[in-house]
Every structure is written in structure tokens, then in C-alpha cells.
Amino acid sequence: IIILSAFFSVNIFGQSVAAQFENMSFEEVIPDKINPAPAVWFGCQPGTTPDALPGVWDVKKKAADGDYYAGLLTRADGSYESIGQRLSQTLEKNGCYTLTLDLARSDRYMTFNQPIKLRIWGSSNKCGKGQLIAESKLIANTRWQAFSFAFIAKSDIKYIVFEAYHEGRHSRKGNVLIDNIRPVKRCVRASL
């Protein structure tokens, strides 16, 4: 009975790490006097200059975890920024996963102050958009909040891309801040 209880407890309540990111809280920074960038993250959209914040563009908000975080923008001309990274392990097709991270908006980011959404894409290739695995609500909160997204991989996922997004006919000058990305975990599933 004790062994069966332990087995069911692990399967019902336990989550195991499926994959991790490097520099999950954007603490490693590539120094630049004008625009420091988070190390190991690559831009995925023309015009993307991922910002390591605070300290530039009039952004002064404290990080949710550590000293730095990333900021992404949408622009009035309809362009947007996105950053990506290769995962430490492939997320397998038909697997159920959860991804948790902290999101906020800066009320001062030069003139890019409006709330926007964050889209998260998974793909087998760098900067690919094979599967939209999550889309946040409009991030209007200026305090950090944890957001968790559950998804089932439609194909093997090796790369994740975080994209600043605003829908609609009229473009928006907005920002979304990202910090404290947790390891991707397998979904909790009850086993009987």
C-alpha cells in the first residue's frame, strides 16, 4: 500500500523538468553603451534589438529576479521584436508541457508605453513559427506577475521564440517585459 501510494503521489503531483533555457533571468548581459543585450538570446525579427533592462530607454523598473530582464516592443509601423533560444532538450511531439515566466509592462519605455501581448512559438528550426504554443492577455500590469501556459507539442520542438504582439488594424507602440523564465516541465497527469 505504501509503495502504491508513493507511486500515485509522484504521478499525480510530481512534475519533471523537460527542458531549460540558458540565462533564464537575463543576468548575463552583452555590454553596449547604447543598448545592452541579454547574452545567448538571438533576435528573430528584422529590427529586433532585445534590450537588457533596466537602465536604458527610460526604463527603471526593478527586475522580478536578479538585476536584469528583457524588453520587447511593437511599433507604430506594425513591426515588432522577438527573441529566441534553443532548448537544452527537445520537447517531444504529443508531449504535454508547462512554461512559466514573469511578465510586466513598463509605464515608461521612451514612447512605447501601451499594453501588448506576448506570443510564444515553438519550432524545430531557429526563429521558426511552427506552432503557436501560447498567447498572453494584454499585459497592462506594471507589477511583475507569473504567467503559466500549458500546451501539447504538435511536433518536436527544439527552439522557443518570444514575440511582442498586438492584434488589430491599428498598430500600437507598446512593450512587454520578460523575466524569471522557469524550466519547461512536463504536465502533471493523474495515473490510475
CSV table of C-alpha atoms in Angstrom, one decimal:
chain,number,residue,atom,x,y,z
A,1,ILE,CA,0.0,0.0,0.0
A,2,ILE,CA,2.8,2.4,0.9
A,3,ILE,CA,4.6,1.7,-2.4
A,4,LEU,CA,1.4,2.2,-4.4
A,5,SER,CA,0.6,5.4,-2.5
A,6,ALA,CA,4.1,6.8,-3.3
A,7,PHE,CA,3.7,5.8,-7.0
A,8,PHE,CA,0.4,7.6,-7.3
A,9,SER,CA,1.6,10.7,-5.4
A,10,VAL,CA,4.6,11.1,-7.8
A,11,ASN,CA,2.4,10.6,-10.9
A,12,ILE,CA,-0.3,12.9,-9.7
A,13,PHE,CA,1.7,15.7,-8.1
A,14,GLY,CA,5.2,15.4,-9.5
A,15,GLN,CA,6.4,17.4,-12.4
A,16,SER,CA,9.7,16.7,-14.1
A,17,VAL,CA,11.9,19.1,-16.0
A,18,ALA,CA,11.7,18.6,-19.7
A,19,ALA,CA,14.0,21.4,-20.9
A,20,GLN,CA,15.7,24.5,-19.7
A,21,PHE,CA,16.9,27.8,-21.1
A,22,GLU,CA,20.3,29.4,-20.7
A,23,ASN,CA,20.3,32.9,-19.0
A,24,MET,CA,16.6,32.4,-17.9
A,25,SER,CA,16.6,35.7,-15.9
A,26,PHE,CA,18.7,37.6,-18.4
A,27,GLU,CA,21.5,38.2,-15.9
A,28,GLU,CA,24.3,37.6,-18.4
A,29,VAL,CA,24.4,40.8,-20.5
A,30,ILE,CA,26.4,41.8,-23.6
A,31,PRO,CA,27.6,45.3,-22.6
A,32,ASP,CA,26.9,48.1,-25.0
A,33,LYS,CA,26.8,51.8,-24.1
A,34,ILE,CA,23.6,52.4,-26.2
A,35,ASN,CA,21.7,49.1,-25.9
A,36,PRO,CA,23.0,46.2,-23.8
A,37,ALA,CA,21.5,42.9,-24.8
A,38,PRO,CA,20.8,39.7,-23.0
A,39,ALA,CA,23.5,37.1,-23.7
A,40,VAL,CA,22.7,33.8,-25.5
A,41,TRP,CA,19.3,35.1,-26.8
A,42,PHE,CA,19.1,35.9,-30.5
A,43,GLY,CA,16.9,38.3,-32.3
A,44,CYS,CA,14.3,36.7,-34.6
A,45,GLN,CA,12.7,39.6,-36.4
A,46,PRO,CA,14.4,42.3,-38.6
A,47,GLY,CA,14.8,45.4,-36.4
A,48,THR,CA,14.9,43.3,-33.2
A,49,THR,CA,17.3,44.7,-30.7
A,50,PRO,CA,16.4,42.8,-27.5
A,51,ASP,CA,17.0,45.1,-24.6
A,52,ALA,CA,18.6,44.2,-21.3
A,53,LEU,CA,16.8,46.4,-18.8
A,54,PRO,CA,16.7,48.5,-16.6
A,55,GLY,CA,19.0,51.4,-17.3
A,56,VAL,CA,18.2,52.4,-20.9
A,57,TRP,CA,15.2,53.8,-22.8
A,58,ASP,CA,14.0,55.5,-19.6
A,59,VAL,CA,13.1,52.1,-18.0
A,60,LYS,CA,13.7,52.0,-14.3
A,61,LYS,CA,11.6,49.0,-13.1
A,62,LYS,CA,13.4,46.6,-10.8
A,63,ALA,CA,13.8,43.0,-12.0
A,64,ALA,CA,11.5,40.2,-10.8
A,65,ASP,CA,14.6,38.0,-10.3
A,66,GLY,CA,18.2,39.2,-10.2
A,67,ASP,CA,19.2,42.5,-11.7
A,68,TYR,CA,18.1,42.4,-15.4
A,69,TYR,CA,15.2,41.4,-17.6
A,70,ALA,CA,14.4,41.6,-21.3
A,71,GLY,CA,12.1,44.1,-23.0
A,72,LEU,CA,10.3,43.7,-26.4
A,73,LEU,CA,8.4,46.3,-28.4
A,74,THR,CA,5.8,46.7,-31.0
A,75,ARG,CA,6.0,49.8,-33.3
A,76,ALA,CA,3.5,52.2,-35.0
A,77,ASP,CA,4.6,50.9,-38.4
A,78,GLY,CA,3.4,47.3,-37.5
A,79,SER,CA,6.9,45.9,-36.9
A,80,TYR,CA,7.7,44.1,-33.7
A,81,GLU,CA,10.6,42.4,-31.8
A,82,SER,CA,11.1,38.8,-30.9
A,83,ILE,CA,13.9,36.8,-29.3
A,84,GLY,CA,14.6,33.1,-29.2
A,85,GLN,CA,16.8,30.3,-27.9
A,86,ARG,CA,17.5,26.6,-28.5
A,87,LEU,CA,16.2,24.5,-25.6
A,88,SER,CA,18.5,22.2,-23.6
A,89,GLN,CA,16.4,19.2,-24.8
A,90,THR,CA,13.8,18.6,-27.5
A,91,LEU,CA,10.1,18.8,-26.4
A,92,GLU,CA,8.6,15.7,-27.9
A,93,LYS,CA,5.6,15.5,-30.3
A,94,ASN,CA,2.4,14.9,-28.4
A,95,GLY,CA,4.0,15.7,-25.0
A,96,CYS,CA,2.2,17.9,-22.6
A,97,TYR,CA,4.3,20.7,-21.2
A,98,THR,CA,4.0,23.9,-19.0
A,99,LEU,CA,6.0,27.0,-19.3
A,100,THR,CA,6.0,29.7,-16.6
A,101,LEU,CA,7.6,33.2,-16.7
A,102,ASP,CA,7.1,36.6,-15.2
A,103,LEU,CA,5.6,39.4,-17.3
A,104,ALA,CA,5.0,43.1,-16.8
A,105,ARG,CA,4.8,46.4,-18.7
A,106,SER,CA,6.9,49.5,-18.2
A,107,ASP,CA,4.8,52.6,-17.9
A,108,ARG,CA,7.9,54.4,-19.3
A,109,TYR,CA,9.8,52.9,-22.3
A,110,MET,CA,10.5,56.0,-24.3
A,111,THR,CA,7.2,56.4,-26.2
A,112,PHE,CA,6.4,52.6,-26.4
A,113,ASN,CA,4.2,52.6,-23.3
A,114,GLN,CA,1.0,50.8,-24.3
A,115,PRO,CA,0.0,47.3,-23.2
A,116,ILE,CA,0.6,44.5,-25.7
A,117,LYS,CA,0.6,40.7,-25.7
A,118,LEU,CA,3.3,38.1,-25.7
A,119,ARG,CA,3.2,35.2,-28.1
A,120,ILE,CA,5.3,32.1,-27.6
A,121,TRP,CA,6.3,30.0,-30.6
A,122,GLY,CA,7.8,26.5,-30.8
A,123,SER,CA,9.7,25.1,-33.7
A,124,SER,CA,12.3,22.6,-34.9
A,125,ASN,CA,14.3,25.4,-36.5
A,126,LYS,CA,15.9,28.7,-35.3
A,127,CYS,CA,13.4,31.5,-35.3
A,128,GLY,CA,10.7,29.3,-36.7
A,129,LYS,CA,7.0,29.7,-36.1
A,130,GLY,CA,6.0,26.0,-36.3
A,131,GLN,CA,3.4,26.1,-33.5
A,132,LEU,CA,1.9,29.0,-31.5
A,133,ILE,CA,2.1,27.4,-28.1
A,134,ALA,CA,0.8,30.4,-26.0
A,135,GLU,CA,-0.6,33.9,-26.3
A,136,SER,CA,-0.9,36.1,-23.2
A,137,LYS,CA,-3.7,38.5,-22.5
A,138,LEU,CA,-2.8,42.2,-22.9
A,139,ILE,CA,0.0,42.8,-20.4
A,140,ALA,CA,-1.3,46.0,-18.7
A,141,ASN,CA,0.1,45.2,-15.3
A,142,THR,CA,3.2,47.3,-14.3
A,143,ARG,CA,4.0,44.9,-11.4
A,144,TRP,CA,5.5,41.5,-12.2
A,145,GLN,CA,3.1,38.7,-12.4
A,146,ALA,CA,3.8,35.0,-13.0
A,147,PHE,CA,2.0,33.5,-16.1
A,148,SER,CA,1.8,29.8,-16.8
A,149,PHE,CA,1.0,28.3,-20.1
A,150,ALA,CA,0.2,24.6,-20.8
A,151,PHE,CA,0.5,23.1,-24.3
A,152,ILE,CA,0.8,19.9,-26.3
A,153,ALA,CA,3.6,19.8,-28.8
A,154,LYS,CA,2.2,19.1,-32.3
A,155,SER,CA,5.7,18.2,-33.5
A,156,ASP,CA,9.2,18.1,-31.9
A,157,ILE,CA,10.2,21.5,-30.5
A,158,LYS,CA,13.9,22.5,-30.3
A,159,TYR,CA,13.5,26.3,-30.3
A,160,ILE,CA,11.3,28.7,-28.4
A,161,VAL,CA,10.6,32.3,-29.6
A,162,PHE,CA,9.1,35.1,-27.5
A,163,GLU,CA,7.3,37.7,-29.7
A,164,ALA,CA,5.9,41.1,-28.8
A,165,TYR,CA,2.4,41.2,-30.4
A,166,HIS,CA,-0.6,43.4,-30.9
A,167,GLU,CA,-3.6,42.4,-33.0
A,168,GLY,CA,-5.9,44.6,-34.9
A,169,ARG,CA,-5.9,47.1,-37.8
A,170,HIS,CA,-4.2,49.9,-35.8
A,171,SER,CA,-0.6,49.3,-34.8
A,172,ARG,CA,0.4,50.1,-31.2
A,173,LYS,CA,3.6,51.4,-29.7
A,174,GLY,CA,3.8,49.0,-26.8
A,175,ASN,CA,6.2,47.0,-24.6
A,176,VAL,CA,6.3,43.7,-22.7
A,177,LEU,CA,8.9,42.8,-20.1
A,178,ILE,CA,10.1,39.2,-19.5
A,179,ASP,CA,11.9,37.8,-16.5
A,180,ASN,CA,12.4,34.7,-14.4
A,181,ILE,CA,11.7,32.0,-17.1
A,182,ARG,CA,11.3,28.7,-15.3
A,183,PRO,CA,12.4,25.3,-16.8
A,184,VAL,CA,9.8,23.8,-19.1
A,185,LYS,CA,8.1,21.0,-17.2
A,186,ARG,CA,6.0,18.0,-18.2
A,187,CYS,CA,2.3,18.4,-17.4
A,188,VAL,CA,1.0,16.9,-14.2
A,189,ARG,CA,-1.1,13.9,-15.2
A,190,ALA,CA,-3.0,11.6,-12.9
A,191,SER,CA,-2.3,8.0,-13.4
A,192,LEU,CA,-4.7,5.3,-12.3
